[in-house]
C-alpha cells in the first residue's frame, strides 16, 4: 500500500464514530509513583498504553483477582512459570515449613542436603546421561553456565545457536541471540557465536563440520519465536551430528521443561540424550527464583576437576534452602496432580477446539504446539477489505496487530495472554497445566469472538487506530 493511501485510510477511520469497545476490565493505573520514580517508568507507560495496568490483589490457580473485583484468567503463566498455577497451596506450605525450621538457608559453608535431594530427583526424571545438577537462580544464569562448561569440556570457543531463539538477557545469553533486536546496543558480545536456522540440518552440519564449536544450544520447541515445533527427526539428527563433530548437544528447556509439553522434558518426546539441559521458571513453582543445569558426569569433571576447583563456578543464592524446598514441593505436586498427562491430554483437546473454532478465518494460519505450550499464528490478509487496515497498522508498528488481539482478550474477555516475544504474529496460549476444562472452553469462545471481530467489524481496527494515536501522543 502506498504511504498516502495508508494515511488516507487512517484519517478516514479517525473520523468515524467512536465506540467504547472495552467494557469489562477497567483500566486502573495503579502505577505507584514510587515504581515510576525509582524502578521502571517506561514499563508503567507501556502497560498504561495497552490499558493493561491493573492492580492484582490475589492470584490462585489460573485466576487473577483485581482490586476492582474482576477475575482474569491467566493464559500466559508468567511465560511458563506457573505450571502449577499461582500460589499452589503445597508449595506455600513447604516454604512456610522451611522458614519455620530456621535451617541453614544461606550458610555457604556446608553440604546443602536439599540441593542433593532435588539434584537426584531432577537427574532421575531427566534420565539418560544427565547425572549432575548445578543450581542457579534464573534461566539466563543457566545459559551462562552451559557456555562456560561447554568451553571447559571441549576446549573450543565457538557457540552455535538457532536464529530466533530466546535464551535470556545477560551478555552470554544475548550472544546466543546476537542476531536479534534484544542484543542491540549491548555489544560487543561473546565472539565466535554463530546462528543457524532452526530445523535446518544441512546448515547445522556445515557449521559443526568446522569442529570449532563447543556446543549447539537450542530450545527443543522455540517458544518466543512463535511456538515452532521442529520436524520429527530434527533434534535426533542434530544430536547425532553434534556427537560426530565433537560438539555438545545442549537443550534450553527453561520454558518447555517441568511437564509444560506433557513430559518432564520436551527432549523426552524425541528420545534424546542431551549433554546438558537448562531448567528454570517453573522449577520452583513460581515463588522462589531457581534454575538448574543438568549435565553428564564427564562435563562436571571437566569443570570441577580438582579440590582447588571445588567452587570454581557457583553463585551466592544457588542452593538456597527456600528454592530447593520449593523445587522439591513443585516436583511432588506435578506428580500428585499428574500435571504432564493433563497437559498432554488437555493440550491436544485445546488445539482441536481452537482449530475448529478458528477454521475459515483467513487471518488465522495455524494452531500448533505441544501439551500446554501452544500458539495461534496469524497471517496478513489477502482480501482488500482487511488488507488495507492491516497493512496500515503493520507499517506503524509490526507488533500493533498482535497487541490489539491481546488487549481485546484482556479487556473484553478478562483473559491474559501475550504475543511471542520474537514473533508478533503468534499468540501464545500457555495456561497453567492445572487449567480447568471450562477455562479452556471460555478461552476458545473468547478468541473466536476476537477473531470474528477482526474479520467482520470495523471496531477492532478503530481501536487499533486509538492505540496508534495514544502511542504517538504518550
Ligand atoms: C527459553 C528461555 N531460555 C532462557 C530464558 C531466560 O530465563 P530468565 O528470564 O529466568 O533469565 C528464558 C526467559 O524467558 C526463556 O524463555
Short mmCIF file of C-alpha atoms and ligand atoms in Angstrom, two decimals:
data_model
loop_
_atom_site.label_atom_id
_atom_site.label_comp_id
_atom_site.label_asym_id
_atom_site.label_seq_id
_atom_site.Cartn_x
_atom_site.Cartn_y
_atom_site.Cartn_z
CA UNK A 1 0.00 0.00 0.00
CA UNK A 2 1.24 3.48 -0.81
CA UNK A 3 2.02 5.73 2.15
CA UNK A 4 -0.59 8.29 1.05
CA UNK A 5 -3.25 5.62 0.80
CA UNK A 6 -2.30 4.34 4.23
CA UNK A 7 -2.70 7.72 5.85
CA UNK A 8 -5.97 8.36 3.98
CA UNK A 9 -7.22 5.15 5.50
CA UNK A 10 -6.04 6.06 9.00
CA UNK A 11 -7.64 9.52 8.68
CA UNK A 12 -10.93 8.04 7.49
CA UNK A 13 -11.03 5.70 10.45
CA UNK A 14 -10.25 8.55 12.78
CA UNK A 15 -13.31 10.42 11.54
CA UNK A 16 -15.73 7.54 12.09
CA UNK A 17 -17.95 7.39 15.19
CA UNK A 18 -16.17 6.28 18.33
CA UNK A 19 -17.45 3.32 20.21
CA UNK A 20 -16.36 2.19 23.57
CA UNK A 21 -15.30 -1.28 22.59
CA UNK A 22 -13.90 -2.03 26.02
CA UNK A 23 -16.23 -2.90 28.77
CA UNK A 24 -15.22 -5.49 31.26
CA UNK A 25 -11.79 -4.87 32.73
CA UNK A 26 -11.47 -1.28 33.87
CA UNK A 27 -8.19 0.47 33.26
CA UNK A 28 -6.69 1.44 36.53
CA UNK A 29 -3.18 2.73 36.52
CA UNK A 30 -2.20 1.59 39.97
CA UNK A 31 1.33 2.55 38.94
CA UNK A 32 2.56 3.78 42.24
CA UNK A 33 4.68 6.87 41.98
CA UNK A 34 7.48 5.01 43.72
CA UNK A 35 7.68 2.38 40.96
CA UNK A 36 7.61 5.04 38.26
CA UNK A 37 10.03 7.19 40.15
CA UNK A 38 12.57 4.58 41.15
CA UNK A 39 12.18 1.38 39.16
CA UNK A 40 10.98 1.45 35.56
CA UNK A 41 8.71 4.26 34.39
CA UNK A 42 8.78 3.02 30.79
CA UNK A 43 7.15 -0.24 31.85
CA UNK A 44 4.35 1.69 33.57
CA UNK A 45 3.88 3.79 30.41
CA UNK A 46 3.71 0.68 28.24
CA UNK A 47 1.12 -1.03 30.46
CA UNK A 48 -0.89 2.20 30.56
CA UNK A 49 -0.74 2.46 26.78
CA UNK A 50 -2.02 -1.08 26.40
CA UNK A 51 -4.68 -0.45 29.07
CA UNK A 52 -3.37 -3.45 30.97
CA UNK A 53 -2.11 -1.68 34.08
CA UNK A 54 -4.33 -3.44 36.56
CA UNK A 55 -3.77 -3.96 40.25
CA UNK A 56 -3.79 -7.68 41.12
CA UNK A 57 -4.68 -8.44 44.69
CA UNK A 58 -4.95 -12.24 44.79
CA UNK A 59 -3.74 -14.92 42.37
CA UNK A 60 -4.91 -18.51 42.75
CA UNK A 61 -4.52 -21.31 40.22
CA UNK A 62 -5.46 -19.86 36.83
CA UNK A 63 -7.39 -16.93 38.33
CA UNK A 64 -6.09 -13.43 38.92
CA UNK A 65 -8.30 -11.15 41.04
CA UNK A 66 -8.02 -7.39 40.67
CA UNK A 67 -8.65 -4.54 43.09
CA UNK A 68 -11.73 -3.69 41.05
CA UNK A 69 -13.24 -7.10 41.69
CA UNK A 70 -12.55 -8.62 38.27
CA UNK A 71 -11.31 -12.15 37.77
CA UNK A 72 -8.85 -12.55 34.91
CA UNK A 73 -7.82 -15.93 33.54
CA UNK A 74 -4.07 -16.37 33.17
CA UNK A 75 -3.28 -17.94 29.79
CA UNK A 76 0.34 -16.77 29.87
CA UNK A 77 1.52 -18.32 33.17
CA UNK A 78 4.25 -15.69 33.54
CA UNK A 79 5.85 -17.09 30.36
CA UNK A 80 5.67 -20.69 31.59
CA UNK A 81 6.49 -20.09 35.24
CA UNK A 82 3.14 -21.03 36.76
CA UNK A 83 2.83 -24.61 35.52
CA UNK A 84 1.08 -25.49 38.78
CA UNK A 85 -0.97 -22.31 38.81
CA UNK A 86 -0.42 -19.34 41.09
CA UNK A 87 0.36 -19.85 44.76
CA UNK A 88 -0.03 -23.60 44.86
CA UNK A 89 -1.00 -24.46 48.48
CA UNK A 90 1.51 -27.32 48.78
CA UNK A 91 4.42 -25.16 47.69
CA UNK A 92 3.33 -22.41 50.06
CA UNK A 93 3.09 -24.95 52.89
CA UNK A 94 6.59 -26.29 52.10
CA UNK A 95 8.00 -22.77 52.16
CA UNK A 96 6.32 -21.96 55.46
CA UNK A 97 7.74 -25.16 56.85
CA UNK A 98 11.24 -24.36 55.64
CA UNK A 99 11.12 -20.89 57.18
CA UNK A 100 9.78 -22.25 60.47
CA UNK A 101 12.63 -24.78 60.61
CA UNK A 102 15.22 -21.98 60.83
CA UNK A 103 17.65 -24.27 58.96
CA UNK A 104 20.95 -23.43 57.23
CA UNK A 105 19.40 -21.37 54.42
CA UNK A 106 22.46 -19.44 53.29
CA UNK A 107 25.32 -20.82 55.33
CA UNK A 108 27.54 -21.30 52.29
CA UNK A 109 29.93 -23.46 54.26
CA UNK A 110 28.03 -26.72 54.40
CA UNK A 111 26.69 -29.52 52.24
CA UNK A 112 23.20 -28.43 51.23
CA UNK A 113 21.19 -31.63 51.71
CA UNK A 114 18.11 -30.27 50.00
CA UNK A 115 20.16 -29.47 46.88
CA UNK A 116 21.33 -33.08 46.86
CA UNK A 117 17.77 -34.32 47.15
CA UNK A 118 16.50 -32.05 44.39
CA UNK A 119 19.51 -32.75 42.14
CA UNK A 120 18.94 -36.51 42.45
CA UNK A 121 15.24 -36.20 41.65
CA UNK A 122 15.86 -33.95 38.63
CA UNK A 123 18.56 -36.23 37.19
CA UNK A 124 16.36 -39.31 37.68
CA UNK A 125 13.41 -37.63 35.99
CA UNK A 126 15.59 -36.39 33.11
CA UNK A 127 17.24 -39.81 32.66
CA UNK A 128 19.83 -40.62 30.01
CA UNK A 129 23.36 -39.40 30.72
CA UNK A 130 22.32 -36.46 32.92
CA UNK A 131 23.83 -37.24 36.32
CA UNK A 132 24.82 -33.97 37.96
CA UNK A 133 22.94 -30.74 38.70
CA UNK A 134 24.28 -27.22 39.07
CA UNK A 135 21.81 -24.84 40.71
CA UNK A 136 21.43 -21.15 39.95
CA UNK A 137 18.71 -18.54 40.20
CA UNK A 138 17.50 -17.89 36.64
CA UNK A 139 17.38 -19.24 33.12
CA UNK A 140 19.97 -16.73 31.92
CA UNK A 141 22.37 -17.84 34.64
CA UNK A 142 21.82 -21.42 33.48
CA UNK A 143 22.74 -20.39 29.94
CA UNK A 144 25.90 -18.64 31.19
CA UNK A 145 26.75 -21.90 32.92
CA UNK A 146 26.36 -24.06 29.82
CA UNK A 147 28.53 -21.65 27.81
CA UNK A 148 31.34 -21.85 30.37
CA UNK A 149 31.03 -25.61 30.88
CA UNK A 150 30.88 -26.41 27.14
CA UNK A 151 34.05 -24.39 26.58
CA UNK A 152 35.80 -26.00 29.54
CA UNK A 153 34.83 -29.50 28.42
CA UNK A 154 35.70 -29.22 24.73
CA UNK A 155 38.48 -26.64 24.76
CA UNK A 156 36.67 -24.93 21.88
CA UNK A 157 35.28 -21.40 21.94
CA UNK A 158 32.55 -21.49 19.27
CA UNK A 159 28.85 -21.48 20.15
CA UNK A 160 26.15 -22.43 17.68
CA UNK A 161 22.61 -21.24 18.29
CA UNK A 162 19.34 -21.08 16.36
CA UNK A 163 18.08 -17.89 14.76
CA UNK A 164 15.04 -16.52 16.55
CA UNK A 165 15.93 -18.24 19.82
CA UNK A 166 15.33 -16.69 23.22
CA UNK A 167 17.88 -17.64 25.88
CA UNK A 168 17.83 -14.68 28.28
CA UNK A 169 19.25 -11.20 28.55
CA UNK A 170 22.65 -11.49 30.23
CA UNK A 171 25.64 -10.92 27.95
CA UNK A 172 26.39 -14.62 27.38
CA UNK A 173 22.74 -15.44 26.71
CA UNK A 174 22.45 -12.41 24.41
CA UNK A 175 25.45 -13.74 22.48
CA UNK A 176 23.15 -16.63 21.53
CA UNK A 177 20.61 -14.08 20.30
CA UNK A 178 23.10 -11.69 18.73
CA UNK A 179 21.05 -11.56 15.53
CA UNK A 180 18.01 -10.17 17.38
CA UNK A 181 16.85 -6.74 18.49
CA UNK A 182 17.32 -7.80 22.13
CA UNK A 183 21.08 -7.57 21.62
CA UNK A 184 21.16 -4.13 20.02
CA UNK A 185 23.30 -1.60 21.81
CA UNK A 186 24.86 -4.07 24.25
CA UNK A 187 27.85 -5.22 22.25
CA UNK A 188 30.43 -6.38 21.78
CA UNK A 189 29.05 -9.73 22.88
CA UNK A 190 30.93 -13.03 23.06
CA UNK A 191 32.99 -13.71 19.94
CA UNK A 192 32.61 -16.96 17.99
CA UNK A 193 28.85 -17.29 18.50
CA UNK A 194 27.12 -18.12 15.24
CA UNK A 195 23.43 -18.55 14.31
CA UNK A 196 21.99 -21.38 12.20
CA UNK A 197 18.38 -21.60 11.01
CA UNK A 198 16.15 -23.67 13.31
CA UNK A 199 15.11 -27.01 11.80
CA UNK A 200 17.82 -26.94 9.11
CA UNK A 201 20.21 -29.91 9.36
CA UNK A 202 22.32 -29.01 6.31
CA UNK A 203 23.30 -25.63 7.70
CA UNK A 204 23.93 -27.16 11.10
CA UNK A 205 26.23 -29.81 9.68
CA UNK A 206 28.18 -27.27 7.62
CA UNK A 207 28.97 -25.32 10.78
CA UNK A 208 29.60 -28.31 13.04
CA UNK A 209 31.96 -29.84 10.47
CA UNK A 210 34.42 -26.99 11.08
CA UNK A 211 34.93 -28.54 14.54
CA UNK A 212 35.19 -25.07 16.06
CA UNK A 213 32.06 -25.26 18.13
CA UNK A 214 31.94 -26.22 21.79
CA UNK A 215 28.17 -26.67 21.70
CA UNK A 216 24.98 -26.42 19.74
CA UNK A 217 22.43 -24.81 22.07
CA UNK A 218 18.75 -24.95 21.15
CA UNK A 219 15.24 -24.85 22.55
CA UNK A 220 13.56 -28.14 21.60
CA UNK A 221 10.47 -26.11 20.70
CA UNK A 222 11.18 -22.45 20.02
CA UNK A 223 8.83 -20.62 22.37
CA UNK A 224 9.32 -16.89 21.81
CA UNK A 225 9.94 -17.42 18.11
CA UNK A 226 6.33 -18.50 17.62
CA UNK A 227 5.94 -21.95 19.22
CA UNK A 228 7.97 -23.52 16.45
CA UNK A 229 7.81 -27.29 16.70
CA UNK A 230 10.67 -28.96 14.78
CA UNK A 231 10.16 -31.75 12.27
CA UNK A 232 10.14 -35.22 13.84
CA UNK A 233 13.78 -36.17 13.15
CA UNK A 234 15.46 -32.76 13.51
CA UNK A 235 16.62 -32.96 17.11
CA UNK A 236 17.71 -36.61 16.90
CA UNK A 237 19.75 -35.83 13.79
CA UNK A 238 21.15 -32.67 15.35
CA UNK A 239 22.26 -34.71 18.37
CA UNK A 240 23.98 -37.27 16.10
CA UNK A 241 25.74 -34.50 14.18
CA UNK A 242 26.96 -32.96 17.43
CA UNK A 243 28.38 -36.32 18.51
CA UNK A 244 30.02 -36.83 15.09
CA UNK A 245 31.83 -33.48 15.18
CA UNK A 246 32.66 -33.33 18.89
CA UNK A 247 30.26 -30.55 19.91
CA UNK A 248 28.00 -30.77 22.95
CA UNK A 249 24.26 -31.05 22.37
CA UNK A 250 22.61 -28.64 24.82
CA UNK A 251 18.90 -28.04 25.30
CA UNK A 252 17.33 -24.94 26.81
CA UNK A 253 14.20 -26.30 28.49
CA UNK A 254 13.53 -23.17 30.50
CA UNK A 255 10.02 -22.88 29.03
CA UNK A 256 9.47 -26.41 27.73
CA UNK A 257 10.63 -28.28 30.86
CA UNK A 258 8.74 -29.21 34.03
CA UNK A 259 5.97 -31.03 32.12
CA UNK A 260 4.91 -27.97 30.10
CA UNK A 261 4.77 -30.02 26.89
CA UNK A 262 3.44 -33.17 28.60
CA UNK A 263 6.70 -34.90 29.54
CA UNK A 264 9.16 -33.78 32.20
CA UNK A 265 11.44 -32.57 29.38
CA UNK A 266 10.37 -31.86 25.80
CA UNK A 267 13.53 -33.84 24.87
CA UNK A 268 11.71 -36.97 26.00
CA UNK A 269 9.17 -36.67 23.18
CA UNK A 270 12.06 -37.14 20.77
CA UNK A 271 14.06 -39.83 22.63
CA UNK A 272 17.05 -37.50 23.07
CA UNK A 273 20.08 -37.85 25.33
CA UNK A 274 21.40 -34.27 25.64
CA UNK A 275 24.77 -33.44 27.22
CA UNK A 276 23.29 -30.55 29.20
CA UNK A 277 19.78 -29.25 29.90
CA UNK A 278 18.84 -25.86 31.36
CA UNK A 279 15.76 -25.60 33.58
CA UNK A 280 14.34 -22.58 35.42
CA UNK A 281 10.98 -20.75 35.55
CA UNK A 282 8.51 -23.44 36.75
CA UNK A 283 11.24 -25.35 38.59
CA UNK A 284 10.35 -23.83 41.96
CA UNK A 285 6.63 -23.38 41.41
CA UNK A 286 6.79 -19.68 40.60
CA UNK A 287 7.55 -18.48 44.10
CA UNK A 288 11.33 -18.51 44.56
CA UNK A 289 13.95 -17.82 41.86
CA UNK A 290 15.59 -21.09 40.85
CA UNK A 291 17.37 -22.57 37.86
CA UNK A 292 19.32 -25.76 37.24
CA UNK A 293 21.75 -27.12 34.68
CA UNK A 294 21.71 -30.91 34.38
CA UNK A 295 24.84 -32.40 32.84
CA UNK A 296 26.84 -35.55 32.29
CA UNK A 297 29.46 -36.71 34.79
CA UNK A 298 32.17 -36.07 32.19
CA UNK A 299 31.21 -32.40 31.83
CA UNK A 300 31.06 -31.98 35.59
CA UNK A 301 34.58 -33.45 35.91
CA UNK A 302 35.94 -31.08 33.25
CA UNK A 303 34.88 -28.08 35.33
CA UNK A 304 35.22 -29.24 38.94
CA UNK A 305 38.39 -31.14 38.12
CA UNK A 306 40.28 -30.87 41.41
CA UNK A 307 39.95 -29.77 45.02
CA UNK A 308 41.21 -26.33 44.10
CA UNK A 309 38.31 -26.03 41.65
CA UNK A 310 35.59 -27.27 44.04
CA UNK A 311 33.79 -23.93 43.87
CA UNK A 312 35.13 -22.68 40.52
CA UNK A 313 31.58 -21.97 39.36
CA UNK A 314 28.98 -21.06 41.96
CA UNK A 315 26.63 -18.30 42.99
CA UNK A 316 25.54 -16.97 46.39
CA UNK A 317 21.89 -17.97 46.28
CA UNK A 318 22.29 -21.02 44.07
CA UNK A 319 21.48 -23.81 46.52
CA UNK A 320 19.41 -21.75 48.95
CA UNK A 321 17.03 -23.69 51.15
CA UNK A 322 13.83 -21.96 50.09
CA UNK A 323 14.44 -22.53 46.38
CA UNK A 324 15.38 -26.17 46.93
CA UNK A 325 12.32 -26.83 49.12
CA UNK A 326 10.08 -25.11 46.58
CA UNK A 327 11.63 -27.21 43.81
CA UNK A 328 11.01 -30.46 45.71
CA UNK A 329 7.44 -29.43 46.51
CA UNK A 330 6.81 -28.41 42.87
CA UNK A 331 8.03 -31.79 41.58
CA UNK A 332 5.87 -33.63 44.10
CA UNK A 333 2.79 -31.56 43.24
CA UNK A 334 3.37 -32.13 39.50
CA UNK A 335 3.43 -35.86 40.13
CA UNK A 336 0.44 -35.93 42.51
CA UNK A 337 -1.65 -33.91 40.09
CA UNK A 338 -0.45 -35.81 37.05
CA UNK A 339 0.44 -32.46 35.50
CA UNK A 340 2.22 -33.96 32.48
CA UNK A 341 -0.61 -36.24 31.47
CA UNK A 342 -3.13 -33.44 31.99
CA UNK A 343 -1.04 -31.08 29.85
CA UNK A 344 -0.75 -33.66 27.09
CA UNK A 345 -4.42 -34.67 27.00
CA UNK A 346 -6.00 -31.30 27.58
CA UNK A 347 -3.49 -29.55 25.32
CA UNK A 348 -4.41 -31.83 22.41
CA UNK A 349 -8.09 -31.18 23.14
CA UNK A 350 -7.47 -27.42 23.27
CA UNK A 351 -5.68 -27.38 19.91
CA UNK A 352 -8.50 -29.37 18.34
CA UNK A 353 -11.15 -27.00 19.77
CA UNK A 354 -9.18 -23.95 18.59
CA UNK A 355 -8.69 -25.39 15.10
CA UNK A 356 -12.43 -25.95 14.80
CA UNK A 357 -13.35 -22.56 16.29
CA UNK A 358 -10.94 -20.63 14.05
CA UNK A 359 -11.38 -22.60 10.82
CA UNK A 360 -12.26 -20.46 7.84
CA UNK A 361 -10.85 -17.17 9.15
CA UNK A 362 -8.35 -16.03 6.58
CA UNK A 363 -6.07 -14.28 9.06
CA UNK A 364 -5.55 -17.44 11.14
CA UNK A 365 -2.91 -19.60 9.51
CA UNK A 366 -2.22 -22.30 12.10
CA UNK A 367 -2.82 -23.59 15.60
CA UNK A 368 0.15 -25.61 16.86
CA UNK A 369 2.04 -26.67 19.94
CA UNK A 370 2.70 -29.48 22.38
CA UNK A 371 0.98 -30.02 25.73
CA UNK A 372 0.09 -26.64 27.17
CA UNK A 373 2.62 -24.71 25.07
CA UNK A 374 0.54 -23.56 22.14
CA UNK A 375 0.41 -20.82 19.56
CA UNK A 376 -2.16 -19.33 17.23
CA UNK A 377 -0.42 -17.95 14.18
CA UNK A 378 -1.97 -15.03 12.31
CA UNK A 379 -1.09 -14.04 8.76
CA UNK A 380 -1.51 -10.97 6.61
CA UNK A 381 -4.94 -10.97 4.94
CA UNK A 382 -5.45 -11.23 1.19
CA UNK A 383 -8.92 -9.68 0.90
CA UNK A 384 -8.66 -5.95 0.23
CA UNK A 385 -11.14 -5.03 2.99
CA UNK A 386 -8.75 -6.40 5.62
CA UNK A 387 -5.51 -5.88 3.77
CA UNK A 388 -5.80 -2.09 3.84
CA UNK A 389 -6.18 -1.65 7.61
CA UNK A 390 -3.77 -4.49 8.42
CA UNK A 391 -1.00 -3.06 6.24
CA UNK A 392 -1.58 0.43 7.65
CA UNK A 393 -1.18 -0.68 11.24
CA UNK A 394 1.57 -3.18 10.50
CA UNK A 395 3.58 -0.36 8.97
CA UNK A 396 3.10 1.84 12.04
CA UNK A 397 4.48 -1.00 14.21
CA UNK A 398 4.89 -4.69 13.45
CA UNK A 399 3.58 -5.58 16.90
CA UNK A 400 0.45 -3.45 16.81
CA UNK A 401 -1.94 -6.02 15.35
CA UNK A 402 -0.93 -8.61 17.95
CA UNK A 403 -1.21 -6.15 20.82
CA UNK A 404 -4.77 -5.37 19.72
CA UNK A 405 -5.61 -9.07 19.94
CA UNK A 406 -4.04 -9.24 23.41
CA UNK A 407 -5.84 -6.06 24.55
CA UNK A 408 -9.22 -7.30 23.31
CA UNK A 409 -8.80 -10.65 25.05
CA UNK A 410 -7.82 -8.83 28.21
CA UNK A 411 -10.36 -6.06 28.32
CA UNK A 412 -13.39 -7.71 26.77
CA UNK A 413 -12.91 -11.28 27.90
CA UNK A 414 -10.73 -10.94 31.01
CA UNK A 415 -8.04 -13.26 29.67
CA UNK A 416 -4.33 -12.52 30.00
CA UNK A 417 -2.15 -13.60 27.06
CA UNK A 418 0.79 -12.23 25.06
CA UNK A 419 2.23 -12.45 21.59
CA UNK A 420 5.52 -14.34 21.30
CA UNK A 421 8.48 -12.07 22.06
CA UNK A 422 10.29 -12.73 18.77
CA UNK A 423 7.23 -13.29 16.57
CA UNK A 424 4.45 -10.75 16.92
CA UNK A 425 2.10 -12.74 14.69
CA UNK A 426 1.82 -15.70 17.06
CA UNK A 427 -0.41 -15.54 20.12
CA UNK A 428 0.91 -17.65 22.93
CA UNK A 429 -1.64 -19.90 24.62
CA UNK A 430 0.06 -21.29 27.72
CA UNK A 431 -2.24 -21.54 30.74
CA UNK A 432 -1.15 -23.38 33.90
CA UNK A 433 -1.11 -27.15 33.41
CA UNK A 434 -3.85 -27.47 36.02
CA UNK A 435 -6.23 -25.23 34.00
CA UNK A 436 -9.87 -26.32 34.19
CA UNK A 437 -11.78 -27.55 31.17
CA UNK A 438 -14.32 -24.73 31.44
CA UNK A 439 -11.49 -22.20 31.32
CA UNK A 440 -10.24 -23.72 28.07
CA UNK A 441 -13.75 -23.51 26.64
CA UNK A 442 -14.00 -19.89 27.75
CA UNK A 443 -10.70 -19.13 26.04
CA UNK A 444 -11.81 -20.78 22.79
CA UNK A 445 -15.04 -18.76 22.75
CA UNK A 446 -13.17 -15.57 23.56
CA UNK A 447 -10.54 -15.90 20.83
CA UNK A 448 -13.21 -16.88 18.32
CA UNK A 449 -15.12 -13.71 19.22
CA UNK A 450 -11.98 -11.56 18.84
CA UNK A 451 -11.08 -13.19 15.52
CA UNK A 452 -14.66 -12.76 14.30
CA UNK A 453 -14.40 -9.06 15.21
CA UNK A 454 -11.16 -8.70 13.25
CA UNK A 455 -12.80 -10.17 10.15
CA UNK A 456 -16.25 -8.65 10.30
CA UNK A 457 -16.35 -5.32 12.14
CA UNK A 458 -14.54 -2.02 11.94
CA UNK A 459 -14.43 -1.67 15.74
CA UNK A 460 -11.24 -3.74 16.02
CA UNK A 461 -9.43 -1.52 13.54
CA UNK A 462 -10.85 1.69 15.05
CA UNK A 463 -9.46 0.65 18.43
CA UNK A 464 -6.14 -0.08 16.74
CA UNK A 465 -6.15 3.48 15.49
CA UNK A 466 -6.73 4.74 19.03
CA UNK A 467 -3.81 2.64 20.21
CA UNK A 468 -1.64 4.13 17.46
CA UNK A 469 -2.74 7.63 18.46
CA UNK A 470 -2.03 7.01 22.14
CA UNK A 471 1.38 5.56 21.27
CA UNK A 472 2.22 8.69 19.33
CA UNK A 473 0.85 11.12 21.93
CA UNK A 474 2.10 9.47 25.08
C1 LIG B 1 13.75 -20.43 26.57
C2 LIG B 1 14.29 -19.46 27.58
N1 LIG B 1 15.55 -19.57 27.99
C3 LIG B 1 16.08 -18.74 28.90
C4 LIG B 1 15.34 -17.71 29.44
C5 LIG B 1 15.93 -16.79 30.45
O1 LIG B 1 15.37 -17.05 31.70
P1 LIG B 1 15.41 -15.95 32.85
O2 LIG B 1 14.44 -14.88 32.46
O3 LIG B 1 14.97 -16.70 34.09
O4 LIG B 1 16.78 -15.45 32.96
C6 LIG B 1 14.02 -17.55 29.03
C7 LIG B 1 13.20 -16.45 29.57
O5 LIG B 1 12.11 -16.17 29.16
C8 LIG B 1 13.47 -18.44 28.08
O6 LIG B 1 12.23 -18.32 27.64
#
